[in-house]
């Protein structure tokens, strides 16, 4: 059962010094509030930075350019052109690869026509496996399939922006034709992207066709622009990156150390670095917040010491009638917990409401940023904040409680 008298006694003791208690409680409130705000803002920054990692987080990209180092009697300045047989060799020689996606681009923006409409968009030649590297939202029709690639079909999948420009709002583009470079292509699908900001806008202005079709229709026989890879489960992306680079260097007689001739990007390494950065931000947020909470707890401890001093005679009477040291300590700790608990809970509530208010405001007003998105507080953070609060409250009341437990009842009654 709830001991109402005990709670009344606790609140009466605290209310004797309302201003002092309020100022002390504000320190605890501010510490918890700042913890929640910093963690919410940190999560928003993390979401903003990772929202454009719509490509697989272990993807590897490899491309070629001109050599800058002489090798095997060959002069620098040679352009290394990737071909279909490079893809076949990579498949055979690098078993650590799970998915391989060869890519080709027409170059720059290309004029696309339909009737009296024309606009410039980016055109890519791809394999169906590209969807595994960079998932797209196919909202109508389908993506390319293996049969499209084998038969070199003149089909395209267009981005949302391409659809808006080339077709009327109530017009279904599936089955319609677009002219690219004087060649007619049938639209078999439309897509949206998960990417936000400028990168997302570029995505929806893209057109995809089978890479074999692009090679044949635009006189680029066997040509590949660059590769995208996904490693087998459990295989580090670095292993695939190094093996593919070495194999291409051997096949095209390039110095393996010529980074300019054979370039690569390892998304897994970049993602790990990003996670390390945000881990540091989270650690810094906890450090700042716990420091503020500790300062607030020092205030709670000080006010409890004053309360113990003012209640010396009362504590002496309690001990003279049989109160144990444990009950005295519990009484003081309970008062400290109430003072820190109420203020800390209000800080937690205010922080969560602030973060949620910012999130809802961004959604309501359509605010989009490449660096900040969807600030939020997860359950783990809130739970840990409550644990820190309880622990700090106990520690704040423990020292004054021990001092109260050591009071001599005879000397206390003489004061």
GROMACS .gro file of C-alpha atoms in nm, residues 315-316 404-413:
model
   12
  315UNK     CA    1   1.649   1.259   1.290
  316UNK     CA    2   1.775   1.227   1.648
  404UNK     CA    3   2.216   1.146   0.862
  405UNK     CA    4   2.254   0.781   0.966
  406UNK     CA    5   2.568   0.868   1.166
  407UNK     CA    6   2.394   1.137   1.373
  408UNK     CA    7   2.416   1.069   1.747
  409UNK     CA    8   2.059   1.091   1.883
  410UNK     CA    9   2.174   1.230   2.220
  411UNK     CA   10   2.377   1.510   2.061
  412UNK     CA   11   2.099   1.574   1.812
  413UNK     CA   12   1.843   1.627   2.089
   0.00000   0.00000   0.00000
